Coordinates of C-alpha atoms and ligand atoms in Angstrom, one line a residue:
X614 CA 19.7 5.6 8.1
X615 CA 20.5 8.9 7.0
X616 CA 20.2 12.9 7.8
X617 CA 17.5 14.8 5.7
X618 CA 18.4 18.7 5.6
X619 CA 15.7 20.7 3.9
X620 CA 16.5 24.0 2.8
X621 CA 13.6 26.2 2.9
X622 CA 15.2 30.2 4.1
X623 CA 14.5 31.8 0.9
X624 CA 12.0 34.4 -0.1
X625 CA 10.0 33.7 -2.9
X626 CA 10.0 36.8 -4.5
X627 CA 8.2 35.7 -7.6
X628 CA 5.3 34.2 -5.4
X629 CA 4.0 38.0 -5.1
X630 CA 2.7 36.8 -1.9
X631 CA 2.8 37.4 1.5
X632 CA 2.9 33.6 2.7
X633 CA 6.3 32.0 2.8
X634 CA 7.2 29.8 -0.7
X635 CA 7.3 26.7 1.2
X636 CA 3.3 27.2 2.2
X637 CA 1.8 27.5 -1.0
X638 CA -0.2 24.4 -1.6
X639 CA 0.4 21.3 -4.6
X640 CA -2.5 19.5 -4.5
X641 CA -4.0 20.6 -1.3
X642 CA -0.4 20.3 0.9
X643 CA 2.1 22.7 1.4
X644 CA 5.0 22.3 -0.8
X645 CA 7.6 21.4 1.7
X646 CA 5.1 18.8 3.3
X647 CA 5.4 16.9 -0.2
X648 CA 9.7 17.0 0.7
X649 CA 9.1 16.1 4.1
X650 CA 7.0 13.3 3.3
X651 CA 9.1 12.1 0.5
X652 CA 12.1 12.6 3.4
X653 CA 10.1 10.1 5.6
X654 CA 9.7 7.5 3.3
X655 CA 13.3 7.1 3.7
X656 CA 15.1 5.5 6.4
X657 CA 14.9 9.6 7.8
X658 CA 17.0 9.2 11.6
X659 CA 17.0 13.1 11.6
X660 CA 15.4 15.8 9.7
X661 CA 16.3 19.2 9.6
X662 CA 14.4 22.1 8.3
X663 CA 16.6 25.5 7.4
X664 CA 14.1 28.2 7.7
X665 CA 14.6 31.8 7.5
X666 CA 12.4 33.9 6.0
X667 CA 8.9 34.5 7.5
X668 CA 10.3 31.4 9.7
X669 CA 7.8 31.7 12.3
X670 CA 5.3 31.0 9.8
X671 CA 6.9 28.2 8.7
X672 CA 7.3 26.6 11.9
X673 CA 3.9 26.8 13.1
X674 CA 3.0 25.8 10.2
X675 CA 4.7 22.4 10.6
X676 CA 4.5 22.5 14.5
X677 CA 2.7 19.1 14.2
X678 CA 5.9 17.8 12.2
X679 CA 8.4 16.0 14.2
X680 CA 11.6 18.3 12.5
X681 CA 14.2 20.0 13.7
X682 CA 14.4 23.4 12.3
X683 CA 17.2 25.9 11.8
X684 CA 17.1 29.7 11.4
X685 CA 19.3 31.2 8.6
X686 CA 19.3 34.8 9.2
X687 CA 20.5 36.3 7.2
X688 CA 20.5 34.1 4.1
X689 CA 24.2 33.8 3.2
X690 CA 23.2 30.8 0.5
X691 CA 22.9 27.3 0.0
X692 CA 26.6 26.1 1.7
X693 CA 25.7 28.5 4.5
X694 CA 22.0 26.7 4.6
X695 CA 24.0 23.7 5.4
X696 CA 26.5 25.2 7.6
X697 CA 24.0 26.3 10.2
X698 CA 22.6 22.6 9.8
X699 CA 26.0 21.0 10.3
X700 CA 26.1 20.6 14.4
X701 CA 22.6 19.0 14.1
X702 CA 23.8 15.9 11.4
X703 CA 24.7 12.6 13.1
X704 CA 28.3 11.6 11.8
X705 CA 27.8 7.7 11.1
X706 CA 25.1 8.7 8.4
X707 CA 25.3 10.4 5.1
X708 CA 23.2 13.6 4.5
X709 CA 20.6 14.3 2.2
X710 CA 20.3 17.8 1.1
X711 CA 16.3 18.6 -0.4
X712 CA 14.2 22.3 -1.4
X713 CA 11.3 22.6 0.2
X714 CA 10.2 24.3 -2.8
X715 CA 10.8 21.3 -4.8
X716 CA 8.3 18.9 -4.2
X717 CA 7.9 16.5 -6.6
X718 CA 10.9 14.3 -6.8
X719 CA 10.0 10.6 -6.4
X720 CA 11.1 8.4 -3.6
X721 CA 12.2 5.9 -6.3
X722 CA 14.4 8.6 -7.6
X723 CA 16.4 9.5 -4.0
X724 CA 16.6 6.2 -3.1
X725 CA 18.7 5.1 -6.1
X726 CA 21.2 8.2 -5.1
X727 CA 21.2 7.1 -2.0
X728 CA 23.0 3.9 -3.0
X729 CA 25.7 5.4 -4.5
X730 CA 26.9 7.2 -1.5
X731 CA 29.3 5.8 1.1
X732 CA 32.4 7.4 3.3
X733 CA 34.2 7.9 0.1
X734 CA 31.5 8.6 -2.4
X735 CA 28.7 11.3 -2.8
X736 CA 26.4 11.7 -5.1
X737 CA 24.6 14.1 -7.3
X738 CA 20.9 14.2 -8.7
X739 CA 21.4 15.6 -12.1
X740 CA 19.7 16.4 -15.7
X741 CA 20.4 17.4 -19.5
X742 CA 18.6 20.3 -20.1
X743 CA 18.3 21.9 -23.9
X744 CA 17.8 25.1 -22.4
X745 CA 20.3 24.8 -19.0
X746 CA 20.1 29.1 -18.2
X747 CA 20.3 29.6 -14.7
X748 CA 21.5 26.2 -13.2
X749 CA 24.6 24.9 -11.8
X750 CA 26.6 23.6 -15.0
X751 CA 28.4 20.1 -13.9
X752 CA 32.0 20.2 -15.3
X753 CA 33.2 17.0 -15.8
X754 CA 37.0 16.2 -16.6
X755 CA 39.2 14.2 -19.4
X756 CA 37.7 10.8 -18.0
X757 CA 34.4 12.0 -17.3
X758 CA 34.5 12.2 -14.2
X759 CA 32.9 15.5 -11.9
X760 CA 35.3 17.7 -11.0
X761 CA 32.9 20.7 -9.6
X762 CA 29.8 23.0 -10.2
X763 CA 29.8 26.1 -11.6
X764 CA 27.2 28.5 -11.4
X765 CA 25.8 30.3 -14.2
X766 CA 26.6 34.2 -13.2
X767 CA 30.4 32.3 -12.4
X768 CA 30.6 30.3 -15.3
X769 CA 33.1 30.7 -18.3
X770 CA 31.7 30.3 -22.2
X771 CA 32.5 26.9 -22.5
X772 CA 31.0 25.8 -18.8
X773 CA 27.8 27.8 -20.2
X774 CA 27.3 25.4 -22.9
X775 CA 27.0 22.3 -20.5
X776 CA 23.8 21.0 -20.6
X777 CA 24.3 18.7 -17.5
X778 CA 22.5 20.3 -14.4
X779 CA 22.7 20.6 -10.7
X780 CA 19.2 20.0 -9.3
X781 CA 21.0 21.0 -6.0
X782 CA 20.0 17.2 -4.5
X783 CA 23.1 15.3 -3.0
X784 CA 24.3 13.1 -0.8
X785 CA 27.4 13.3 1.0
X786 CA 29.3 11.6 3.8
X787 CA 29.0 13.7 6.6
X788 CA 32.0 14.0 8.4
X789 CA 33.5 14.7 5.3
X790 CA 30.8 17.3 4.1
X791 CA 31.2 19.2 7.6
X792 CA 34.9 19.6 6.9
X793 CA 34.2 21.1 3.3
X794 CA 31.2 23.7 4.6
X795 CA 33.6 24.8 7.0
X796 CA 35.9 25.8 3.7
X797 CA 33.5 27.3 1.6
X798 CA 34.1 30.8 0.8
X799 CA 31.7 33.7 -1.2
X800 CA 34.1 34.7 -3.2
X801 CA 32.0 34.4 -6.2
X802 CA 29.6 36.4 -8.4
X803 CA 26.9 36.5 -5.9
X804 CA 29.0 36.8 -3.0
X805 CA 27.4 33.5 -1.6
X806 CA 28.4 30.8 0.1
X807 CA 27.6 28.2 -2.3
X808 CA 26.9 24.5 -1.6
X809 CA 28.2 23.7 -5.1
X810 CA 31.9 24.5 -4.4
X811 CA 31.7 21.1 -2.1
X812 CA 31.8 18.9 -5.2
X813 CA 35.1 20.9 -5.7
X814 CA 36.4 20.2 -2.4
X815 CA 35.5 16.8 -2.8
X816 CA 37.3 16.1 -6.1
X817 CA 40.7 17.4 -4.3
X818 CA 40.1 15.3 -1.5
X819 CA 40.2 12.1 -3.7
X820 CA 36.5 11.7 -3.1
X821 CA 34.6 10.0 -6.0
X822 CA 31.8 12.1 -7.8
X823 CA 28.3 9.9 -8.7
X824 CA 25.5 10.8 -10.6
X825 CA 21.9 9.8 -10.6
X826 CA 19.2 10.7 -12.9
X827 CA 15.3 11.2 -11.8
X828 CA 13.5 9.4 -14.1
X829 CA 11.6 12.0 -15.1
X830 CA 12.6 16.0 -15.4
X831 CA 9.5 17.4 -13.6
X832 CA 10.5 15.6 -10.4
X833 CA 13.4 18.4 -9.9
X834 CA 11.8 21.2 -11.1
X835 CA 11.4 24.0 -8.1
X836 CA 8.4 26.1 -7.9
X837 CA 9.3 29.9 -7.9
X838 CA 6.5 31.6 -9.5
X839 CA 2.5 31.1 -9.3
X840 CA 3.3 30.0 -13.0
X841 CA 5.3 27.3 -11.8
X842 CA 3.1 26.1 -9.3
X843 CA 0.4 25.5 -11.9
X844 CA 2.6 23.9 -14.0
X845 CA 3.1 21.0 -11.3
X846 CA 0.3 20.8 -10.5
X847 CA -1.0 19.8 -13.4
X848 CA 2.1 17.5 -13.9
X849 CA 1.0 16.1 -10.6
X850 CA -2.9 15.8 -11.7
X851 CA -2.1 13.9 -14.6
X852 CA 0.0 11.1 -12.8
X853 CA -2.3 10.6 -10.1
X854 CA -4.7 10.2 -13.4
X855 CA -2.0 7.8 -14.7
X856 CA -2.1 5.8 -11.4
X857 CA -5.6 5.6 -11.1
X858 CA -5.8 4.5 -15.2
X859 CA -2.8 1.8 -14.0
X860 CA -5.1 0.6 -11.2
X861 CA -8.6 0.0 -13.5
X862 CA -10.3 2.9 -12.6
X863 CA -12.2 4.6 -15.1
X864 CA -12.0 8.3 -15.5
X865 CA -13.9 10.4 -18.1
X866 CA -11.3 12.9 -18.7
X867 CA -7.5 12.3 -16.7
X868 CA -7.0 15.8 -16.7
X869 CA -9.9 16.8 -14.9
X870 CA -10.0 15.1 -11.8
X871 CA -8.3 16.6 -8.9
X872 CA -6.8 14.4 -6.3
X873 CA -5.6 16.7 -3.0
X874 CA -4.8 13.2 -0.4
X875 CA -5.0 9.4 -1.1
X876 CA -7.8 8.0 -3.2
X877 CA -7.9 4.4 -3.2
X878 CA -10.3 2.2 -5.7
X879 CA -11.7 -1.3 -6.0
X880 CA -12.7 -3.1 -9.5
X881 CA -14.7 -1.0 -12.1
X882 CA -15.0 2.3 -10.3
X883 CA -16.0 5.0 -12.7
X884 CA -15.3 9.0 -12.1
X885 CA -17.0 11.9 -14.3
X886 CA -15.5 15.1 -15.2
X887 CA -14.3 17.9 -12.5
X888 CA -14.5 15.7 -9.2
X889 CA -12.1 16.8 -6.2
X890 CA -11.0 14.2 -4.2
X891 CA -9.3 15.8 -0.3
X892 CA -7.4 13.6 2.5
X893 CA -8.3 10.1 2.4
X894 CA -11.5 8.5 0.3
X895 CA -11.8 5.4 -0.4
X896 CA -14.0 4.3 -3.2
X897 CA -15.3 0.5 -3.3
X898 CA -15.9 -1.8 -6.0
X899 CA -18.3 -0.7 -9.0
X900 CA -19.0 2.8 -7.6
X901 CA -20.0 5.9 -9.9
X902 CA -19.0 9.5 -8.8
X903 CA -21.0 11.6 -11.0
X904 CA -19.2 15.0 -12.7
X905 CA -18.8 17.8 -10.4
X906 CA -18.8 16.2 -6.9
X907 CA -16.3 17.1 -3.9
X908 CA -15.4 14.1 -1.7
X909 CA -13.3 14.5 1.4
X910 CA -12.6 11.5 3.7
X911 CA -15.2 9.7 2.9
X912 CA -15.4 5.7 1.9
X913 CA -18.2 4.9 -0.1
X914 CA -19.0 1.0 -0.1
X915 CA -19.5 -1.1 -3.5
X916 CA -22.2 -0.5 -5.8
X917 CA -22.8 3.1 -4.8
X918 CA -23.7 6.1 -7.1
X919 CA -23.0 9.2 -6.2
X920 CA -25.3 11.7 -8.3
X921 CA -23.8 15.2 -10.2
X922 CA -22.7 18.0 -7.8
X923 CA -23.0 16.3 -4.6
X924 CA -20.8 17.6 -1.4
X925 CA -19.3 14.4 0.9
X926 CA -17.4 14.9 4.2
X927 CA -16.6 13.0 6.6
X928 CA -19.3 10.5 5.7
X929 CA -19.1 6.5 5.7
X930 CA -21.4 5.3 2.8
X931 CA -23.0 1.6 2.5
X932 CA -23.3 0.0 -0.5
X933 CA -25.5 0.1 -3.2
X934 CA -26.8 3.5 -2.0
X935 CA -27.8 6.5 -4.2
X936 CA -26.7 9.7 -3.1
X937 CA -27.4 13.0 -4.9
X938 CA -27.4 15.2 -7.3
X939 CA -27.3 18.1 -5.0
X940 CA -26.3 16.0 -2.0
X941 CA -24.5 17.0 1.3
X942 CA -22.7 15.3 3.5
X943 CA -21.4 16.5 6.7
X944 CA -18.9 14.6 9.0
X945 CA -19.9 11.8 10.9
X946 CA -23.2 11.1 8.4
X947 CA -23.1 7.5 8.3
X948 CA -25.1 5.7 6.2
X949 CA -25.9 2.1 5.8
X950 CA -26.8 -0.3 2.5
X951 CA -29.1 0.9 0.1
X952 CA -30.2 4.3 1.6
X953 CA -31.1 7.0 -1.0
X954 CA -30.1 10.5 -0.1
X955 CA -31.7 13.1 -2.9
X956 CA -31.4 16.3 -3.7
X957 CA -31.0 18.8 -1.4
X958 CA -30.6 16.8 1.1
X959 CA -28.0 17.4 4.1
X960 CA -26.9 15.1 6.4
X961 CA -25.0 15.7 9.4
X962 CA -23.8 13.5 12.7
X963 CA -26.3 10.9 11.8
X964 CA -26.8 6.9 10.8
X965 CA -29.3 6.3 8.7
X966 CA -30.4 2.9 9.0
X967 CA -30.4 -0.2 6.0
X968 CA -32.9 0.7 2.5
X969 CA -34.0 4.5 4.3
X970 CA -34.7 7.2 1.9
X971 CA -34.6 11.1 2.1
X972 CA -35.1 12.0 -1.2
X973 CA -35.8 15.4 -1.6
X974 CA -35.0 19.1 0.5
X975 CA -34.2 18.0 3.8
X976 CA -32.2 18.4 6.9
X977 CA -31.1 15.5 8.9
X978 CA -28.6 16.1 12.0
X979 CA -27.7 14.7 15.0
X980 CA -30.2 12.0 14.3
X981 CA -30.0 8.1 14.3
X982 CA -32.5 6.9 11.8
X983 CA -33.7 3.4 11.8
X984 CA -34.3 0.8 8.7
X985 CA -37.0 1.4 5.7
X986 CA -37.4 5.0 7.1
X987 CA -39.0 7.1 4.6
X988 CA -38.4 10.8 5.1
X989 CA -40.5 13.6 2.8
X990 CA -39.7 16.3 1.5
X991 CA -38.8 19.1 3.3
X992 CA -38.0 17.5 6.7
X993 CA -36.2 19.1 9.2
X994 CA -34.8 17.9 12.6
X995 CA -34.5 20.5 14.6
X996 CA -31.3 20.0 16.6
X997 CA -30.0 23.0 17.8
X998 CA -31.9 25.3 20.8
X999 CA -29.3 28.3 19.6
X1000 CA -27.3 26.9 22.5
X1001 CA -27.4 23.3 22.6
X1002 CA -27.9 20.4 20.5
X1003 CA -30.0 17.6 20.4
X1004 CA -30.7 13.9 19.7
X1005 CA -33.5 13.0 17.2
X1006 CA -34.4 9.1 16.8
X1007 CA -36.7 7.5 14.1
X1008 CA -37.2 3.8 14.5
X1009 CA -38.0 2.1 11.6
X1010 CA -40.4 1.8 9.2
X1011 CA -41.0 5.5 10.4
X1012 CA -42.5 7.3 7.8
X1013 CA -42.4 11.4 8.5
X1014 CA -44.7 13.1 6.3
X1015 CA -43.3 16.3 4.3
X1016 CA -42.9 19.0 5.7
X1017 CA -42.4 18.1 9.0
X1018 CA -40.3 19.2 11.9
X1019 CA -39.0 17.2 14.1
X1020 CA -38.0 19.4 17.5
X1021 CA -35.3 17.6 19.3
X1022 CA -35.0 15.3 21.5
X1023 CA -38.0 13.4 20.3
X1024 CA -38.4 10.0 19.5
X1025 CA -40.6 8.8 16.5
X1026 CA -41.5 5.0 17.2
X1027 CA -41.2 2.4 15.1
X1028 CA -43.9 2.3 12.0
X1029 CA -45.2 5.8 13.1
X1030 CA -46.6 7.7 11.0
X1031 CA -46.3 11.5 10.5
X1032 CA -48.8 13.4 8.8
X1033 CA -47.6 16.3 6.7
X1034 CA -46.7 19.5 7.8
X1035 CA -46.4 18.4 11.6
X1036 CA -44.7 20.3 14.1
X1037 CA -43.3 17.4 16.6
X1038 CA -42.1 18.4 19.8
X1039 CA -43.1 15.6 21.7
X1040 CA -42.5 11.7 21.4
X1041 CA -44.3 9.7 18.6
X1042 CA -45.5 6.6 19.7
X1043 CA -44.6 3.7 17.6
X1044 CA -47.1 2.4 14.7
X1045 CA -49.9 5.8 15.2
X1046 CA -50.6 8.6 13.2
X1047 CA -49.8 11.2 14.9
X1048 CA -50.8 14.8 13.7
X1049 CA -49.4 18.7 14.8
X1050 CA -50.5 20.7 12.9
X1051 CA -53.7 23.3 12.4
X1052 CA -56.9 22.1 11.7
X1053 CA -58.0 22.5 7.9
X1054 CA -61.2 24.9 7.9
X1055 CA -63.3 26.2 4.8
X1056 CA -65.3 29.6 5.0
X1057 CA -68.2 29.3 3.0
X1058 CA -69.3 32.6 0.9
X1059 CA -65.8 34.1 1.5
X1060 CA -65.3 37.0 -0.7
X1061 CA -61.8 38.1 -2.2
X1062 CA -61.5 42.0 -1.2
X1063 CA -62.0 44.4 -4.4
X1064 CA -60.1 47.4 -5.0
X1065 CA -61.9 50.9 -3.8
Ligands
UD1_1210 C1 20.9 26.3 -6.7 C2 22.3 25.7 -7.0 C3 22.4 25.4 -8.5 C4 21.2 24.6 -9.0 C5 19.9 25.2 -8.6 C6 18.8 24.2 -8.9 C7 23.8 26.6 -5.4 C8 24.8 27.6 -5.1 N1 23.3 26.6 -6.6 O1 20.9 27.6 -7.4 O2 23.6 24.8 -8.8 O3 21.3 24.4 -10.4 O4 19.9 25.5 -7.2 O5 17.6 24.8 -8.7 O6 23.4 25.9 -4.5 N2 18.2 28.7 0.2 C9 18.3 28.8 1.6 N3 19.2 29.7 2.1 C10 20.0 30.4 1.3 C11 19.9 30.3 -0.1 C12 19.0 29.4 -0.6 O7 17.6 28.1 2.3 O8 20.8 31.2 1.9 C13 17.2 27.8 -0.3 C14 16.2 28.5 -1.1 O9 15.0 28.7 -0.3 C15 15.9 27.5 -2.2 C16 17.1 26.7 -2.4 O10 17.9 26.9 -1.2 O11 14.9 26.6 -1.8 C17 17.9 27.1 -3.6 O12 18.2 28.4 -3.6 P1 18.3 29.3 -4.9 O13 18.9 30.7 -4.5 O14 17.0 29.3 -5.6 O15 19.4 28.5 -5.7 P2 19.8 28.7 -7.2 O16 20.5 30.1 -7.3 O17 18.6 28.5 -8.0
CA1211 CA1 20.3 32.2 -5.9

């Protein structure tokens, strides 16, 4: 078990915007909800949030996030961060200091520091940079060993040409890291109270100084600029890509596919250019996404295809169906084996029952549709009164002629037919024609009007 304090009180100047760092979104979550997930992923007993500015934001933000935050006002700096944290960290654990504006570091990665700490030991997440300007240089002594940080605007000539950096991750024992905060001072360049003087303090104390590495340098880097935050997210992009390579699926181009949640895949499933993936999808064996489509929980079963530029949300998809180009559909669209849904077509609160087709311009809500259903074109259920909606059923074999509204509730019986253009307010009865619509006439001898 272990403490998780993330520190999160700083501005974000660089952001140019008026929503806290924290809350700008990698890959469709908020920066510190990557930390905070990475922080639960751990054996996380208590997790503390140090927020400061725009706090409020950033607590209702995460209201729905079982963390405990702390207000930093003013922001003093990173050992004060920690300080305010202190009376919250349960003694008998170590504590994990993360950024909540660095979101990608790797569980894999924390979880090997965390092995390295005990009531004598803590240790440090660090990296060789060629270009280290701006970082906490770690100093090592004769032996090697850590001795303490310095930071860049305290550092001497020779600390400035360290290229071993602080990626401001540790883990330290915690009754011995509250006894160090409480001796920090800002007598510094920045006038700060820095977390970094702990390693210090630490070293005096006869406390020995580990060091882990992430396995890769991206999973440390912070996001302070929109330029930043574009820059991970394409890091990110391209090793969900990676993953989804790893796991047989096949993607036309890995760096244009955008994955904002959990997509899963069975055997051979194939993704074209420009697809967005959002919350949780799950794509089954053999299924095609064609380029350009948005799909947002949604599980499509085997064999489907979905067809260039369709929109999916919320939907359950059979197998083997066809859906698209130009599709849409809404939550709780639900549709069994081998239905077709076409172009134009949206689909909203509804089933549509085993080998049904609407194929072309049509609107289909709040509607259970039965088996072999053919809908034309142009078909609308009308649902909605302006107040209220409605239930529409079509049994199957139903076949609605284009054009047709059906005004809900109604009930089109099984192997009805619908002739075009109909206006249905009231039931259908099951295998009839049934007709609502004006009578066809011809004038004879009619005469187009001529211009005076
Ligand atoms: C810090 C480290 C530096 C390290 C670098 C890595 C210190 C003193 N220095 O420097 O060694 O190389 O990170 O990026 O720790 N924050 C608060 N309250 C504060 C100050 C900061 O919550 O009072 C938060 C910020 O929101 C930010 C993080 O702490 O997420 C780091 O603060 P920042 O000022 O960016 O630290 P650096 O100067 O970059
Ligand atoms: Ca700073």
């Amino acid at each position: 078990m272990l403490n998780v304090v993330v520190l999160a009180a700083g501005k974000g100047t660089r952001m140019c915007s008026n929503k806290p760092k924290v809350l700008h979104t990698l890959a469709g979550k908020f920066l510190i909800s990557h930390v905070l997930d990475a922080a639960r992923s751990l054996d996380t007993s208590k997790l503390c949030v140090v927020v400061g500015h725009e706090a409020e934001q950033v607590k209702s933000a995460l209201a729905n996030d079982e963390v405990v935050f702390v207000e930093q006002v003013p922001q003093l700096g990173t050992g004060h961060a920690v300080q305010l944290a202190a009376p919250l960290l349960d003694e008998r654990v170590p504590t994990l200091i993360l950024y909540g504006d660095v979101p990608l570091t790797q569980v894999r990665t924390l979880k090997r520091l965390l092995a390295k700490v005990d009531s004598r030991h803590l240790a440090l997440l660090t990296v060789q940079m060629s270009d280290p300007t701006g970082y906490g240089r770690i100093v090592r002594d004769a032996q090697g060993k850590v001795s303490k940080i310095v930071e860049q605007k305290d550092a001497s000539v020779d600390e400035l040409a360290i290229s071993e950096v602080n990626t401001g991750i540790l883990i330290a024992p915690t009754v011995a890291l509250k006894k160090w905060l409480m001796q920090l001072s800002n007598k510094n360049a920045q006038g700060e109270y820095y977390l970094t003087d702990v390693i210090a303090l630490a070293a005096n104390d006869g406390f020995g100084i580990a060091t882990e590495h992430p396995d890769a340098q991206w999973e440390t880097l912070g996001v302070n600029s929109k330029a930043q935050l574009a820059q991970l997210e394409t890091i990110h992009r391209a090793q969900v890509a990676q993953r989804l390579l790893d796991a047989g699926v096949g993607l036309a181009d890995p760096m244009r596919i955008d994955v904002r949640g959990d997509l899963t895949c069975g055997m051979d499933v194939f993704i074209d250019v420009n697809c967005v993936f959002e919350g949780v999808v799950h794509l089954d064996d053999n299924v095609k996404i064609g380029a350009n489509c948005v799909v947002r929980n949604t599980q499509i079963g085997a064999g489907t295809e979905v067809a260039p530029f369709s929109h999916l949300d919320g939907a359950i998809v059979g197998q083997k169906a066809k859906i698209g180009p130009y599709a849409r559909l809404r939550p709780e669209a639900v549709l069994a084996n081998d239905t077709h849904i076409g172009n134009f077509v949206e689909v909203k609160k509804s089933t549509i029952g085993e080998g049904s087709k609407v194929n072309h311009l049509a609107y289909v809500g709040d509607a259970t549709v039965g088996a072999k259903v053919n809908i034309g074109a142009g078909v609308i259920t009308c649902n909605y009164d302006g107040v209220n909606k409605f239930q529409t059923i079509i049994e199957d074999g139903a076949f609605i002629g284009s054009d047709s509204q059906l005004v809900a509730p109604v009930t089109i019986g099984a192997g009805a037919t619908i002739g075009a253009g109909s206006t249905v307010t009231k039931d259908a009865p099951a295998n009839e024609l049934t007709l609502a619509r004006g009578k066809q006439v011809t004038i004879r001898g009619w005469k187009r009007p001529v211009k005076r």
